[in-house]
Structure formats: structure tokens, C-alpha cells
Amino acid sequence: MVQGIIDRFEGKIAVVEIDGGDMKDFPKSSLPKGAKVGDMLIIDGDKITISKEGTEKLRKEIDDLMDELFED
């Protein structure tokens, strides 16, 4: 089992950053319905699920970094 983050979509391909390193292409059709850029995925063999908890944590970290960057 590995974790990945959807980096972008290129046509019918989803480019996923695996465990903070390598990029791997997956058919968009293999992702859960409603998957979006920035979602954290749990990849277990052929089964791919969205980690809602992981996705929310990532979004909060990004929001916090943006707040720090744009403080007056």
C-alpha cells in the first residue's frame, strides 16, 4: 500500500506523486468518482481510494503556508 497525491490530469491520464517522490501515471478511469487535483489517494494493488482525512490535512497545511506567505 502506498499513498499518492493527484498532481494533475492530462487528458485521460492522472499524474500522481507517489509518497512525496516519483510521479506515476494512472488511467483517470481507475480513480474513484469525483477525484480532484490535490486529493490524497491510498493505492493498494488495483484498489484506489481517496483519503478524506489525508486530503483535508494537506489542504490545511497549504492554507497555513499561504497565510504565512501573505501576512502583512
PDB file of N, CA, C and O in Angstrom:
ATOM      1  N   MET A   1       0.841  -1.181   0.000  1.00  0.00           N
ATOM      2  CA  MET A   1       0.000   0.000   0.000  1.00  0.00           C
ATOM      3  C   MET A   1       0.888   1.246   0.000  1.00  0.00           C
ATOM      4  O   MET A   1       1.845   1.325   0.764  1.00  0.00           O
ATOM      5  N   VAL A   2       0.548   2.177  -0.869  1.00  0.00           N
ATOM      6  CA  VAL A   2       1.279   3.445  -0.934  1.00  0.00           C
ATOM      7  C   VAL A   2       0.274   4.591  -0.959  1.00  0.00           C
ATOM      8  O   VAL A   2      -0.909   4.396  -1.231  1.00  0.00           O
ATOM      9  N   GLN A   3       0.780   5.783  -0.678  1.00  0.00           N
ATOM     10  CA  GLN A   3      -0.043   6.980  -0.749  1.00  0.00           C
ATOM     11  C   GLN A   3       0.451   7.837  -1.902  1.00  0.00           C
ATOM     12  O   GLN A   3       1.632   7.829  -2.245  1.00  0.00           O
ATOM     13  N   GLY A   4      -0.460   8.575  -2.480  1.00  0.00           N
ATOM     14  CA  GLY A   4      -0.105   9.481  -3.553  1.00  0.00           C
ATOM     15  C   GLY A   4      -1.028  10.685  -3.549  1.00  0.00           C
ATOM     16  O   GLY A   4      -2.090  10.667  -2.934  1.00  0.00           O
ATOM     17  N   ILE A   5      -0.605  11.734  -4.236  1.00  0.00           N
ATOM     18  CA  ILE A   5      -1.398  12.953  -4.355  1.00  0.00           C
ATOM     19  C   ILE A   5      -1.591  13.232  -5.841  1.00  0.00           C
ATOM     20  O   ILE A   5      -0.618  13.212  -6.611  1.00  0.00           O
ATOM     21  N   ILE A   6      -2.826  13.497  -6.224  1.00  0.00           N
ATOM     22  CA  ILE A   6      -3.087  13.808  -7.628  1.00  0.00           C
ATOM     23  C   ILE A   6      -2.466  15.159  -7.939  1.00  0.00           C
ATOM     24  O   ILE A   6      -2.829  16.179  -7.356  1.00  0.00           O
ATOM     25  N   ASP A   7      -1.488  15.159  -8.841  1.00  0.00           N
ATOM     26  CA  ASP A   7      -0.783  16.373  -9.228  1.00  0.00           C
ATOM     27  C   ASP A   7      -1.524  17.110 -10.332  1.00  0.00           C
ATOM     28  O   ASP A   7      -1.667  18.324 -10.294  1.00  0.00           O
ATOM     29  N   ARG A   8      -1.991  16.346 -11.338  1.00  0.00           N
ATOM     30  CA  ARG A   8      -2.687  16.972 -12.466  1.00  0.00           C
ATOM     31  C   ARG A   8      -3.340  15.896 -13.316  1.00  0.00           C
ATOM     32  O   ARG A   8      -3.048  14.709 -13.172  1.00  0.00           O
ATOM     33  N   PHE A   9      -4.210  16.361 -14.201  1.00  0.00           N
ATOM     34  CA  PHE A   9      -4.822  15.494 -15.192  1.00  0.00           C
ATOM     35  C   PHE A   9      -4.320  15.913 -16.560  1.00  0.00           C
ATOM     36  O   PHE A   9      -4.212  17.104 -16.852  1.00  0.00           O
ATOM     37  N   GLU A  10      -3.987  14.937 -17.377  1.00  0.00           N
ATOM     38  CA  GLU A  10      -3.574  15.171 -18.764  1.00  0.00           C
ATOM     39  C   GLU A  10      -4.444  14.285 -19.646  1.00  0.00           C
ATOM     40  O   GLU A  10      -4.133  13.111 -19.840  1.00  0.00           O
ATOM     41  N   GLY A  11      -5.547  14.848 -20.122  1.00  0.00           N
ATOM     42  CA  GLY A  11      -6.479  14.054 -20.907  1.00  0.00           C
ATOM     43  C   GLY A  11      -7.089  12.953 -20.054  1.00  0.00           C
ATOM     44  O   GLY A  11      -7.699  13.209 -19.028  1.00  0.00           O
ATOM     45  N   LYS A  12      -6.886  11.710 -20.465  1.00  0.00           N
ATOM     46  CA  LYS A  12      -7.449  10.564 -19.750  1.00  0.00           C
ATOM     47  C   LYS A  12      -6.481   9.986 -18.722  1.00  0.00           C
ATOM     48  O   LYS A  12      -6.700   8.918 -18.187  1.00  0.00           O
ATOM     49  N   ILE A  13      -5.401  10.722 -18.447  1.00  0.00           N
ATOM     50  CA  ILE A  13      -4.363  10.266 -17.512  1.00  0.00           C
ATOM     51  C   ILE A  13      -4.346  11.163 -16.275  1.00  0.00           C
ATOM     52  O   ILE A  13      -4.452  12.381 -16.367  1.00  0.00           O
ATOM     53  N   ALA A  14      -4.189  10.528 -15.115  1.00  0.00           N
ATOM     54  CA  ALA A  14      -3.975  11.253 -13.863  1.00  0.00           C
ATOM     55  C   ALA A  14      -2.507  11.072 -13.488  1.00  0.00           C
ATOM     56  O   ALA A  14      -2.013   9.948 -13.426  1.00  0.00           O
ATOM     57  N   VAL A  15      -1.811  12.186 -13.272  1.00  0.00           N
ATOM     58  CA  VAL A  15      -0.415  12.135 -12.843  1.00  0.00           C
ATOM     59  C   VAL A  15      -0.418  12.244 -11.320  1.00  0.00           C
ATOM     60  O   VAL A  15      -0.928  13.208 -10.751  1.00  0.00           O
ATOM     61  N   VAL A  16       0.135  11.221 -10.666  1.00  0.00           N
ATOM     62  CA  VAL A  16       0.080  11.119  -9.206  1.00  0.00           C
ATOM     63  C   VAL A  16       1.495  11.089  -8.646  1.00  0.00           C
ATOM     64  O   VAL A  16       2.350  10.331  -9.114  1.00  0.00           O
ATOM     65  N   GLU A  17       1.741  11.941  -7.644  1.00  0.00           N
ATOM     66  CA  GLU A  17       3.027  11.940  -6.937  1.00  0.00           C
ATOM     67  C   GLU A  17       2.942  10.875  -5.852  1.00  0.00           C
ATOM     68  O   GLU A  17       2.099  10.946  -4.962  1.00  0.00           O
ATOM     69  N   ILE A  18       3.801   9.885  -5.937  1.00  0.00           N
ATOM     70  CA  ILE A  18       3.782   8.753  -5.021  1.00  0.00           C
ATOM     71  C   ILE A  18       4.720   9.009  -3.844  1.00  0.00           C
ATOM     72  O   ILE A  18       5.909   9.267  -4.031  1.00  0.00           O
ATOM     73  N   ASP A  19       4.164   8.945  -2.632  1.00  0.00           N
ATOM     74  CA  ASP A  19       4.940   9.091  -1.389  1.00  0.00           C
ATOM     75  C   ASP A  19       5.950  10.232  -1.444  1.00  0.00           C
ATOM     76  O   ASP A  19       7.092  10.086  -1.017  1.00  0.00           O
ATOM     77  N   GLY A  20       5.533  11.373  -1.985  1.00  0.00           N
ATOM     78  CA  GLY A  20       6.384  12.559  -1.990  1.00  0.00           C
ATOM     79  C   GLY A  20       7.594  12.464  -2.905  1.00  0.00           C
ATOM     80  O   GLY A  20       8.552  13.186  -2.721  1.00  0.00           O
ATOM     81  N   GLY A  21       7.562  11.598  -3.900  1.00  0.00           N
ATOM     82  CA  GLY A  21       8.723  11.445  -4.774  1.00  0.00           C
ATOM     83  C   GLY A  21       8.365  11.245  -6.222  1.00  0.00           C
ATOM     84  O   GLY A  21       8.081  12.196  -6.934  1.00  0.00           O
ATOM     85  N   ASP A  22       8.376  10.006  -6.652  1.00  0.00           N
ATOM     86  CA  ASP A  22       8.175   9.684  -8.063  1.00  0.00           C
ATOM     87  C   ASP A  22       6.777  10.035  -8.547  1.00  0.00           C
ATOM     88  O   ASP A  22       5.814   9.974  -7.789  1.00  0.00           O
ATOM     89  N   MET A  23       6.696  10.380  -9.835  1.00  0.00           N
ATOM     90  CA  MET A  23       5.415  10.629 -10.485  1.00  0.00           C
ATOM     91  C   MET A  23       5.013   9.372 -11.243  1.00  0.00           C
ATOM     92  O   MET A  23       5.852   8.726 -11.874  1.00  0.00           O
ATOM     93  N   LYS A  24       3.742   9.022 -11.161  1.00  0.00           N
ATOM     94  CA  LYS A  24       3.251   7.838 -11.848  1.00  0.00           C
ATOM     95  C   LYS A  24       1.928   8.162 -12.522  1.00  0.00           C
ATOM     96  O   LYS A  24       1.105   8.888 -11.961  1.00  0.00           O
ATOM     97  N   ASP A  25       1.745   7.639 -13.727  1.00  0.00           N
ATOM     98  CA  ASP A  25       0.511   7.858 -14.470  1.00  0.00           C
ATOM     99  C   ASP A  25      -0.484   6.743 -14.193  1.00  0.00           C
ATOM    100  O   ASP A  25      -0.114   5.566 -14.157  1.00  0.00           O
ATOM    101  N   PHE A  26      -1.737   7.133 -13.992  1.00  0.00           N
ATOM    102  CA  PHE A  26      -2.835   6.193 -13.809  1.00  0.00           C
ATOM    103  C   PHE A  26      -3.937   6.570 -14.785  1.00  0.00           C
ATOM    104  O   PHE A  26      -4.165   7.759 -15.024  1.00  0.00           O
ATOM    105  N   PRO A  27      -4.644   5.593 -15.325  1.00  0.00           N
ATOM    106  CA  PRO A  27      -5.818   5.941 -16.129  1.00  0.00           C
ATOM    107  C   PRO A  27      -6.816   6.678 -15.238  1.00  0.00           C
ATOM    108  O   PRO A  27      -7.075   6.259 -14.101  1.00  0.00           O
ATOM    109  N   LYS A  28      -7.324   7.790 -15.734  1.00  0.00           N
ATOM    110  CA  LYS A  28      -8.288   8.559 -14.961  1.00  0.00           C
ATOM    111  C   LYS A  28      -9.475   7.687 -14.552  1.00  0.00           C
ATOM    112  O   LYS A  28     -10.032   7.843 -13.469  1.00  0.00           O
ATOM    113  N   SER A  29      -9.819   6.736 -15.397  1.00  0.00           N
ATOM    114  CA  SER A  29     -10.961   5.851 -15.134  1.00  0.00           C
ATOM    115  C   SER A  29     -10.727   4.918 -13.940  1.00  0.00           C
ATOM    116  O   SER A  29     -11.672   4.363 -13.392  1.00  0.00           O
ATOM    117  N   SER A  30      -9.454   4.759 -13.514  1.00  0.00           N
ATOM    118  CA  SER A  30      -9.161   3.875 -12.379  1.00  0.00           C
ATOM    119  C   SER A  30      -9.315   4.592 -11.035  1.00  0.00           C
ATOM    120  O   SER A  30      -9.286   3.950  -9.990  1.00  0.00           O
ATOM    121  N   LEU A  31      -9.488   5.924 -11.078  1.00  0.00           N
ATOM    122  CA  LEU A  31      -9.634   6.695  -9.843  1.00  0.00           C
ATOM    123  C   LEU A  31     -11.086   6.689  -9.383  1.00  0.00           C
ATOM    124  O   LEU A  31     -12.001   6.538 -10.191  1.00  0.00           O
ATOM    125  N   PRO A  32     -11.300   6.894  -8.087  1.00  0.00           N
ATOM    126  CA  PRO A  32     -12.677   6.982  -7.594  1.00  0.00           C
ATOM    127  C   PRO A  32     -13.405   8.172  -8.233  1.00  0.00           C
ATOM    128  O   PRO A  32     -12.788   9.195  -8.557  1.00  0.00           O
ATOM    129  N   LYS A  33     -14.702   8.023  -8.402  1.00  0.00           N
ATOM    130  CA  LYS A  33     -15.519   9.093  -8.968  1.00  0.00           C
ATOM    131  C   LYS A  33     -15.381  10.350  -8.114  1.00  0.00           C
ATOM    132  O   LYS A  33     -15.401  10.281  -6.882  1.00  0.00           O
ATOM    133  N   GLY A  34     -15.196  11.485  -8.750  1.00  0.00           N
ATOM    134  CA  GLY A  34     -15.088  12.752  -8.041  1.00  0.00           C
ATOM    135  C   GLY A  34     -13.684  13.111  -7.592  1.00  0.00           C
ATOM    136  O   GLY A  34     -13.496  14.136  -6.939  1.00  0.00           O
ATOM    137  N   ALA A  35     -12.679  12.299  -7.932  1.00  0.00           N
ATOM    138  CA  ALA A  35     -11.298  12.597  -7.546  1.00  0.00           C
ATOM    139  C   ALA A  35     -10.854  13.905  -8.190  1.00  0.00           C
ATOM    140  O   ALA A  35     -11.151  14.164  -9.358  1.00  0.00           O
ATOM    141  N   LYS A  36     -10.150  14.737  -7.400  1.00  0.00           N
ATOM    142  CA  LYS A  36      -9.708  16.045  -7.874  1.00  0.00           C
ATOM    143  C   LYS A  36      -8.209  16.222  -7.644  1.00  0.00           C
ATOM    144  O   LYS A  36      -7.620  15.527  -6.820  1.00  0.00           O
ATOM    145  N   VAL A  37      -7.655  17.203  -8.347  1.00  0.00           N
ATOM    146  CA  VAL A  37      -6.259  17.574  -8.133  1.00  0.00           C
ATOM    147  C   VAL A  37      -6.089  17.942  -6.664  1.00  0.00           C
ATOM    148  O   VAL A  37      -6.910  18.655  -6.084  1.00  0.00           O
ATOM    149  N   GLY A  38      -5.043  17.416  -6.035  1.00  0.00           N
ATOM    150  CA  GLY A  38      -4.766  17.686  -4.632  1.00  0.00           C
ATOM    151  C   GLY A  38      -5.299  16.624  -3.689  1.00  0.00           C
ATOM    152  O   GLY A  38      -4.959  16.627  -2.513  1.00  0.00           O
ATOM    153  N   ASP A  39      -6.145  15.722  -4.196  1.00  0.00           N
ATOM    154  CA  ASP A  39      -6.658  14.656  -3.337  1.00  0.00           C
ATOM    155  C   ASP A  39      -5.556  13.663  -3.004  1.00  0.00           C
ATOM    156  O   ASP A  39      -4.729  13.332  -3.858  1.00  0.00           O
ATOM    157  N   MET A  40      -5.561  13.185  -1.748  1.00  0.00           N
ATOM    158  CA  MET A  40      -4.627  12.139  -1.357  1.00  0.00           C
ATOM    159  C   MET A  40      -5.280  10.789  -1.639  1.00  0.00           C
ATOM    160  O   MET A  40      -6.437  10.571  -1.289  1.00  0.00           O
ATOM    161  N   LEU A  41      -4.522   9.929  -2.298  1.00  0.00           N
ATOM    162  CA  LEU A  41      -5.012   8.606  -2.651  1.00  0.00           C
ATOM    163  C   LEU A  41      -4.294   7.545  -1.835  1.00  0.00           C
ATOM    164  O   LEU A  41      -3.121   7.695  -1.500  1.00  0.00           O
ATOM    165  N   ILE A  42      -5.009   6.466  -1.551  1.00  0.00           N
ATOM    166  CA  ILE A  42      -4.403   5.271  -0.975  1.00  0.00           C
ATOM    167  C   ILE A  42      -4.481   4.210  -2.056  1.00  0.00           C
ATOM    168  O   ILE A  42      -5.568   3.880  -2.547  1.00  0.00           O
ATOM    169  N   ILE A  43      -3.315   3.729  -2.475  1.00  0.00           N
ATOM    170  CA  ILE A  43      -3.222   2.779  -3.578  1.00  0.00           C
ATOM    171  C   ILE A  43      -2.798   1.438  -2.999  1.00  0.00           C
ATOM    172  O   ILE A  43      -1.694   1.302  -2.466  1.00  0.00           O
ATOM    173  N   ASP A  44      -3.690   0.480  -3.105  1.00  0.00           N
ATOM    174  CA  ASP A  44      -3.462  -0.854  -2.552  1.00  0.00           C
ATOM    175  C   ASP A  44      -3.700  -1.862  -3.669  1.00  0.00           C
ATOM    176  O   ASP A  44      -4.836  -2.296  -3.881  1.00  0.00           O
ATOM    177  N   GLY A  45      -2.636  -2.169  -4.403  1.00  0.00           N
ATOM    178  CA  GLY A  45      -2.773  -3.047  -5.569  1.00  0.00           C
ATOM    179  C   GLY A  45      -3.596  -2.350  -6.636  1.00  0.00           C
ATOM    180  O   GLY A  45      -3.262  -1.258  -7.071  1.00  0.00           O
ATOM    181  N   ASP A  46      -4.708  -2.965  -7.023  1.00  0.00           N
ATOM    182  CA  ASP A  46      -5.591  -2.373  -8.026  1.00  0.00           C
ATOM    183  C   ASP A  46      -6.654  -1.477  -7.409  1.00  0.00           C
ATOM    184  O   ASP A  46      -7.411  -0.830  -8.129  1.00  0.00           O
ATOM    185  N   LYS A  47      -6.719  -1.444  -6.086  1.00  0.00           N
ATOM    186  CA  LYS A  47      -7.749  -0.656  -5.408  1.00  0.00           C
ATOM    187  C   LYS A  47      -7.207   0.723  -5.054  1.00  0.00           C
ATOM    188  O   LYS A  47      -6.165   0.850  -4.401  1.00  0.00           O
ATOM    189  N   ILE A  48      -7.917   1.765  -5.507  1.00  0.00           N
ATOM    190  CA  ILE A  48      -7.529   3.142  -5.226  1.00  0.00           C
ATOM    191  C   ILE A  48      -8.692   3.824  -4.524  1.00  0.00           C
ATOM    192  O   ILE A  48      -9.822   3.800  -5.018  1.00  0.00           O
ATOM    193  N   THR A  49      -8.410   4.412  -3.357  1.00  0.00           N
ATOM    194  CA  THR A  49      -9.431   5.151  -2.622  1.00  0.00           C
ATOM    195  C   THR A  49      -8.902   6.538  -2.280  1.00  0.00           C
ATOM    196  O   THR A  49      -7.688   6.769  -2.254  1.00  0.00           O
ATOM    197  N   ILE A  50      -9.826   7.454  -2.027  1.00  0.00           N
ATOM    198  CA  ILE A  50      -9.451   8.804  -1.612  1.00  0.00           C
ATOM    199  C   ILE A  50      -9.395   8.824  -0.085  1.00  0.00           C
ATOM    200  O   ILE A  50     -10.323   8.375   0.578  1.00  0.00           O
ATOM    201  N   SER A  51      -8.301   9.351   0.454  1.00  0.00           N
ATOM    202  CA  SER A  51      -8.189   9.540   1.896  1.00  0.00           C
ATOM    203  C   SER A  51      -8.723  10.933   2.210  1.00  0.00           C
ATOM    204  O   SER A  51      -8.028  11.938   2.022  1.00  0.00           O
ATOM    205  N   LYS A  52      -9.967  10.994   2.687  1.00  0.00           N
ATOM    206  CA  LYS A  52     -10.563  12.299   3.002  1.00  0.00           C
ATOM    207  C   LYS A  52      -9.788  12.991   4.116  1.00  0.00           C
ATOM    208  O   LYS A  52      -9.553  14.196   4.048  1.00  0.00           O
ATOM    209  N   GLU A  53      -9.377  12.219   5.114  1.00  0.00           N
ATOM    210  CA  GLU A  53      -8.606  12.788   6.222  1.00  0.00           C
ATOM    211  C   GLU A  53      -7.269  13.338   5.727  1.00  0.00           C
ATOM    212  O   GLU A  53      -6.861  14.442   6.074  1.00  0.00           O
ATOM    213  N   GLY A  54      -6.572  12.561   4.887  1.00  0.00           N
ATOM    214  CA  GLY A  54      -5.288  12.997   4.339  1.00  0.00           C
ATOM    215  C   GLY A  54      -5.429  14.214   3.452  1.00  0.00           C
ATOM    216  O   GLY A  54      -4.610  15.135   3.498  1.00  0.00           O
ATOM    217  N   THR A  55      -6.484  14.246   2.648  1.00  0.00           N
ATOM    218  CA  THR A  55      -6.728  15.380   1.757  1.00  0.00           C
ATOM    219  C   THR A  55      -6.976  16.647   2.561  1.00  0.00           C
ATOM    220  O   THR A  55      -6.416  17.705   2.255  1.00  0.00           O
ATOM    221  N   GLU A  56      -7.813  16.550   3.601  1.00  0.00           N
ATOM    222  CA  GLU A  56      -8.097  17.723   4.440  1.00  0.00           C
ATOM    223  C   GLU A  56      -6.835  18.226   5.140  1.00  0.00           C
ATOM    224  O   GLU A  56      -6.607  19.426   5.246  1.00  0.00           O
ATOM    225  N   LYS A  57      -6.007  17.300   5.614  1.00  0.00           N
ATOM    226  CA  LYS A  57      -4.760  17.681   6.281  1.00  0.00           C
ATOM    227  C   LYS A  57      -3.844  18.434   5.304  1.00  0.00           C
ATOM    228  O   LYS A  57      -3.268  19.466   5.656  1.00  0.00           O
ATOM    229  N   LEU A  58      -3.725  17.923   4.078  1.00  0.00           N
ATOM    230  CA  LEU A  58      -2.899  18.596   3.066  1.00  0.00           C
ATOM    231  C   LEU A  58      -3.422  19.992   2.763  1.00  0.00           C
ATOM    232  O   LEU A  58      -2.657  20.952   2.668  1.00  0.00           O
ATOM    233  N   ARG A  59      -4.725  20.109   2.593  1.00  0.00           N
ATOM    234  CA  ARG A  59      -5.320  21.420   2.273  1.00  0.00           C
ATOM    235  C   ARG A  59      -5.092  22.408   3.411  1.00  0.00           C
ATOM    236  O   ARG A  59      -4.826  23.584   3.176  1.00  0.00           O
ATOM    237  N   LYS A  60      -5.200  21.927   4.664  1.00  0.00           N
ATOM    238  CA  LYS A  60      -4.963  22.814   5.804  1.00  0.00           C
ATOM    239  C   LYS A  60      -3.503  23.267   5.837  1.00  0.00           C
ATOM    240  O   LYS A  60      -3.227  24.446   6.074  1.00  0.00           O
ATOM    241  N   GLU A  61      -2.576  22.348   5.572  1.00  0.00           N
ATOM    242  CA  GLU A  61      -1.150  22.716   5.538  1.00  0.00           C
ATOM    243  C   GLU A  61      -0.888  23.765   4.462  1.00  0.00           C
ATOM    244  O   GLU A  61      -0.153  24.727   4.700  1.00  0.00           O
ATOM    245  N   ILE A  62      -1.495  23.590   3.304  1.00  0.00           N
ATOM    246  CA  ILE A  62      -1.311  24.553   2.216  1.00  0.00           C
ATOM    247  C   ILE A  62      -1.914  25.902   2.592  1.00  0.00           C
ATOM    248  O   ILE A  62      -1.299  26.952   2.379  1.00  0.00           O
ATOM    249  N   ASP A  63      -3.117  25.903   3.169  1.00  0.00           N
ATOM    250  CA  ASP A  63      -3.747  27.152   3.608  1.00  0.00           C
ATOM    251  C   ASP A  63      -2.882  27.866   4.638  1.00  0.00           C
ATOM    252  O   ASP A  63      -2.710  29.089   4.567  1.00  0.00           O
ATOM    253  N   ASP A  64      -2.330  27.117   5.600  1.00  0.00           N
ATOM    254  CA  ASP A  64      -1.475  27.723   6.619  1.00  0.00           C
ATOM    255  C   ASP A  64      -0.230  28.335   5.996  1.00  0.00           C
ATOM    256  O   ASP A  64       0.187  29.439   6.372  1.00  0.00           O
ATOM    257  N   LEU A  65       0.384  27.648   5.034  1.00  0.00           N
ATOM    258  CA  LEU A  65       1.567  28.183   4.357  1.00  0.00           C
ATOM    259  C   LEU A  65       1.219  29.446   3.569  1.00  0.00           C
ATOM    260  O   LEU A  65       1.989  30.415   3.570  1.00  0.00           O
ATOM    261  N   MET A  66       0.064  29.446   2.926  1.00  0.00           N
ATOM    262  CA  MET A  66      -0.353  30.631   2.166  1.00  0.00           C
ATOM    263  C   MET A  66      -0.595  31.810   3.110  1.00  0.00           C
ATOM    264  O   MET A  66      -0.218  32.936   2.796  1.00  0.00           O
ATOM    265  N   ASP A  67      -1.200  31.538   4.266  1.00  0.00           N
ATOM    266  CA  ASP A  67      -1.411  32.606   5.245  1.00  0.00           C
ATOM    267  C   ASP A  67      -0.087  33.195   5.712  1.00  0.00           C
ATOM    268  O   ASP A  67       0.045  34.411   5.821  1.00  0.00           O
ATOM    269  N   GLU A  68       0.905  32.342   5.960  1.00  0.00           N
ATOM    270  CA  GLU A  68       2.228  32.822   6.373  1.00  0.00           C
ATOM    271  C   GLU A  68       2.877  33.661   5.289  1.00  0.00           C
ATOM    272  O   GLU A  68       3.481  34.691   5.557  1.00  0.00           O
ATOM    273  N   LEU A  69       2.735  33.218   4.066  1.00  0.00           N
ATOM    274  CA  LEU A  69       3.353  33.916   2.933  1.00  0.00           C
ATOM    275  C   LEU A  69       2.791  35.310   2.729  1.00  0.00           C
ATOM    276  O   LEU A  69       3.516  36.235   2.375  1.00  0.00           O
ATOM    277  N   PHE A  70       1.495  35.439   2.920  1.00  0.00           N
ATOM    278  CA  PHE A  70       0.835  36.703   2.582  1.00  0.00           C
ATOM    279  C   PHE A  70       0.433  37.518   3.802  1.00  0.00           C
ATOM    280  O   PHE A  70      -0.421  38.381   3.712  1.00  0.00           O
ATOM    281  N   GLU A  71       1.094  37.269   4.950  1.00  0.00           N
ATOM    282  CA  GLU A  71       0.847  38.094   6.123  1.00  0.00           C
ATOM    283  C   GLU A  71       1.375  39.495   5.879  1.00  0.00           C
ATOM    284  O   GLU A  71       2.379  39.699   5.206  1.00  0.00           O
ATOM    285  N   ASP A  72       0.701  40.472   6.480  1.00  0.00           N
ATOM    286  CA  ASP A  72       1.170  41.870   6.356  1.00  0.00           C
ATOM    287  C   ASP A  72       2.285  42.174   7.326  1.00  0.00           C
ATOM    288  O   ASP A  72       2.462  41.668   8.325  1.00  0.00           O
TER     289      ASP A  72
END
